Coordinates of C-alpha atoms and ligand atoms in Angstrom, one line a residue:
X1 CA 16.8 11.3 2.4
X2 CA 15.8 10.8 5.8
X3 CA 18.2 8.7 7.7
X4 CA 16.5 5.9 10.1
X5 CA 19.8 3.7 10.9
X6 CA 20.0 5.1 14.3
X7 CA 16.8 3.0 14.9
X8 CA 18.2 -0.4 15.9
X9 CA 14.6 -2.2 13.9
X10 CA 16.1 -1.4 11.2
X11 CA 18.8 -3.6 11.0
X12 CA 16.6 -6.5 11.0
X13 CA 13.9 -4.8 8.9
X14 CA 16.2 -2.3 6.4
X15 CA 14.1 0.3 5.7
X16 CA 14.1 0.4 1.0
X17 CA 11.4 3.6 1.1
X18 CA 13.3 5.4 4.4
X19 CA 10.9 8.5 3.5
X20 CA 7.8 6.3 4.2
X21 CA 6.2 5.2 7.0
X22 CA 7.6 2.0 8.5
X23 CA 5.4 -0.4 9.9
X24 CA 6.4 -3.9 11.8
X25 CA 3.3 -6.1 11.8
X26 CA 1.2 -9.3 11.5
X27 CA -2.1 -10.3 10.3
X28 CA -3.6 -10.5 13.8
X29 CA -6.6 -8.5 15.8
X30 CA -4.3 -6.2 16.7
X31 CA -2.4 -5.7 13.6
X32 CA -5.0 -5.4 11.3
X33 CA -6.1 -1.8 13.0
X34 CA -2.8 0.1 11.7
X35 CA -3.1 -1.5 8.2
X36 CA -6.5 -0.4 7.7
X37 CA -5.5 2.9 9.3
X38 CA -2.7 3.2 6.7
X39 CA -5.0 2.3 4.2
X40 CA -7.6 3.9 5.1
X41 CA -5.9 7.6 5.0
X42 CA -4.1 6.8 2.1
X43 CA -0.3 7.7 3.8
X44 CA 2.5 5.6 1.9
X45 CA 3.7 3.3 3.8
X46 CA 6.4 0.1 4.0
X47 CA 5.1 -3.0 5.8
X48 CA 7.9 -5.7 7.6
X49 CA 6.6 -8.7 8.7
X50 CA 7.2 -9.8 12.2
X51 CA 7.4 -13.4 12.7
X52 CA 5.6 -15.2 15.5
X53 CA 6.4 -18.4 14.2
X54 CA 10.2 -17.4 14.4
X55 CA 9.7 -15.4 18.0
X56 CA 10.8 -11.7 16.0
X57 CA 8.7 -9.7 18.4
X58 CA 11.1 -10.8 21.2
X59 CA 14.2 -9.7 19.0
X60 CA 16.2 -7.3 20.7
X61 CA 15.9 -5.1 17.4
X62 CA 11.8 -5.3 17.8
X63 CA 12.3 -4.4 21.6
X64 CA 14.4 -1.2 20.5
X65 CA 11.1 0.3 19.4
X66 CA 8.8 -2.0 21.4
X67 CA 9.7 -3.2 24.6
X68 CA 6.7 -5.0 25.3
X69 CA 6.9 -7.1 22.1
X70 CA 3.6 -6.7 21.1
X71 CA 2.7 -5.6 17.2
X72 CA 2.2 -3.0 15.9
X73 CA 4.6 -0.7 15.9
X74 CA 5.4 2.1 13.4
X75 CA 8.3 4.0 12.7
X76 CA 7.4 7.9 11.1
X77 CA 10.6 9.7 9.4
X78 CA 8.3 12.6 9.4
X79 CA 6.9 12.8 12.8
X80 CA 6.2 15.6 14.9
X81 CA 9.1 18.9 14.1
X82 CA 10.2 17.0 11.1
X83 CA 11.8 14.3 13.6
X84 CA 11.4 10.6 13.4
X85 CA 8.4 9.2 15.7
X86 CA 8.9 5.5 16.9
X87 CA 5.2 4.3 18.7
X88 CA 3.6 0.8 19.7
X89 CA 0.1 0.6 21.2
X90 CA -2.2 -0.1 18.2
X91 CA -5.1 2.8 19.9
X92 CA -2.1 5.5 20.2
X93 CA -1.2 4.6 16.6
X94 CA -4.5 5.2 15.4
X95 CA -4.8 8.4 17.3
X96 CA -1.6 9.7 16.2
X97 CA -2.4 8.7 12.2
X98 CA -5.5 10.4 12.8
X99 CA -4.1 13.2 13.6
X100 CA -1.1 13.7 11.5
X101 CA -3.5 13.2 8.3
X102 CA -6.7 15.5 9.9
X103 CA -9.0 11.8 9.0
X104 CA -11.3 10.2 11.0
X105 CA -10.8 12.0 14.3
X106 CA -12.9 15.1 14.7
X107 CA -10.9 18.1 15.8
X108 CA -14.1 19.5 17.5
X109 CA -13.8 18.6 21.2
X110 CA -16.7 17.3 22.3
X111 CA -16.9 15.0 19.1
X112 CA -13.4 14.6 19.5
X113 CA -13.4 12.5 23.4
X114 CA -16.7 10.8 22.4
X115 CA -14.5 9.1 19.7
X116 CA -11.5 8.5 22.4
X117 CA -14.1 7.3 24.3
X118 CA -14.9 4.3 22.0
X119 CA -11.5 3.6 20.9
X120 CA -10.5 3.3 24.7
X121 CA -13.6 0.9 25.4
X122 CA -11.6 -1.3 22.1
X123 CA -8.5 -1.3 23.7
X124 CA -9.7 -1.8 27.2
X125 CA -12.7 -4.2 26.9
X126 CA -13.4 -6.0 23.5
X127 CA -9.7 -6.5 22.2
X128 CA -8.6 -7.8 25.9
X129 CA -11.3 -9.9 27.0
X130 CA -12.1 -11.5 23.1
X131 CA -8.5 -12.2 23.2
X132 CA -9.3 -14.2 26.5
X133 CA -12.2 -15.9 25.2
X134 CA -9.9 -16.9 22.0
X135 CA -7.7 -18.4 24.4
X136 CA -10.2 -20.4 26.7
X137 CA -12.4 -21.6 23.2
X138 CA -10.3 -22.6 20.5
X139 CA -6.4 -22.3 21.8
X140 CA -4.5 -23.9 24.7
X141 CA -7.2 -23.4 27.3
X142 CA -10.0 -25.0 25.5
X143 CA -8.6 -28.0 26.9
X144 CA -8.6 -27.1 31.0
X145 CA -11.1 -29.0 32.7
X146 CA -12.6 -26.1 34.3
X147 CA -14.6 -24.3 32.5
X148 CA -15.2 -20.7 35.1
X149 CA -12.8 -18.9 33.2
X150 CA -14.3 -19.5 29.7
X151 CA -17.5 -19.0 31.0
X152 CA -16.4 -16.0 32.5
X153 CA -15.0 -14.3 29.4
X154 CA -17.7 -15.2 27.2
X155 CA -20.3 -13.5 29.6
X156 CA -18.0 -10.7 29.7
X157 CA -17.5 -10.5 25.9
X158 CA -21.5 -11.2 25.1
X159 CA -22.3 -8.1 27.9
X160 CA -19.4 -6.1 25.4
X161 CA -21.2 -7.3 22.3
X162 CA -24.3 -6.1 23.5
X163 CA -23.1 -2.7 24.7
X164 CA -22.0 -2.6 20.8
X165 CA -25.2 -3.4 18.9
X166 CA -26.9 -0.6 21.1
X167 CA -24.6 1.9 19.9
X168 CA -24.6 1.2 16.5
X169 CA -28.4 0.4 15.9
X170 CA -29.9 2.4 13.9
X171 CA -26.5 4.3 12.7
X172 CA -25.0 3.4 9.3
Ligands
GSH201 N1 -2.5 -3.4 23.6 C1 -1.7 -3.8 22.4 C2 -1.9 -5.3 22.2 C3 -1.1 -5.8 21.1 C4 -1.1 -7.3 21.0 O1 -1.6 -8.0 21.9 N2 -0.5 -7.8 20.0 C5 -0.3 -9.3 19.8 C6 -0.9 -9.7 18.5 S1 -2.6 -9.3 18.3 C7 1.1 -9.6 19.9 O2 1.9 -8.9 19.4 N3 1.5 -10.8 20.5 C8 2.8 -11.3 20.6 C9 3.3 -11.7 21.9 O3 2.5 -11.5 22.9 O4 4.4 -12.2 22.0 C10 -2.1 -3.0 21.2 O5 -3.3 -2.7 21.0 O6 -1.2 -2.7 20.4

């Protein structure tokens, strides 16, 4: 039985299926990518729900694993050498899930960074700035009477759009 209650998370989120992959997450943009990761390669896995409503992320058991309180973040009992892998960032997760099941990443190298390459422009462009323009359109900001920075991230986020239809025209 592999032993995870030197992980701190665990206290808050006790582990029932130790041997499986634990993963603390919500329903969000972000989350979403390691579920349908998980699901995707078929790994069993246990799935804790972390609370915005009651703040969980900023628990100091979330921050053991996390400490920029963002979800997801897995726990592996069977990471790399048999050891336990703790790791946040949703694109590092998917790489690493990738990897660990030989799905959806090719090995090949050239195939390999061209597929980095679009997971980075994800993480780095279209989950940041549609974040921003779900801030400045229907949360808090909507309401600022200056509208530069919504206008701002919307151009940015239509120019990312764009750069997205011409890559996958044509492809299935
Ligand atoms: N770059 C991070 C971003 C994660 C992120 O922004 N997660 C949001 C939900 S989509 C979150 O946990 N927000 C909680 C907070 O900021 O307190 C990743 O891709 O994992």
């Amino acid at each position: 039985m592999t032993d995870l209650s030197t992980f701190p998370i665990t206290r808050k989120w006790p582990a029932r299926h130790p041997e499986r992959l634990q993963l603390y997450s919500l329903p969000t943009p972000n989350g979403v990518k390691a579920s349908i990761m998980l699901e995707e390669t078929g790994l069993p896995y246990e799935v804790h729900l972390v609370s915005f409503e009651k703040n969980d992320q900023m628990s100091p058991e979330f921050l053991s694993l996390n400490p920029n309180n963002k979800i997801p973040a897995i726990l592996d009992p069977q990471g790399p050498g048999g050891k336990p892998l703790a790791l946040w960032e949703s694109g590092a997760i998917l790489v690493y899930l990738a990897d660990k099941t030989g799905q959806l990443l090719p090995r090949e190298p050239a195939r390999r960074y061209e597929t980095i390459q679009w997971l980075m422009f994800q993480m780095g462009g279209i989950g940041p700035m549609f974040g921003q323009v779900g801030f400045f359109v229907k949360f808090a900001g909507k309401d600022f009477e200056d509208k530069r920075p919504r206008d701002r991230y919307v151009n940015e986020a239509r120019r990312l759009l764009a750069v997205l239809d011409g890559r996958l025209a044509g492809r299935d």
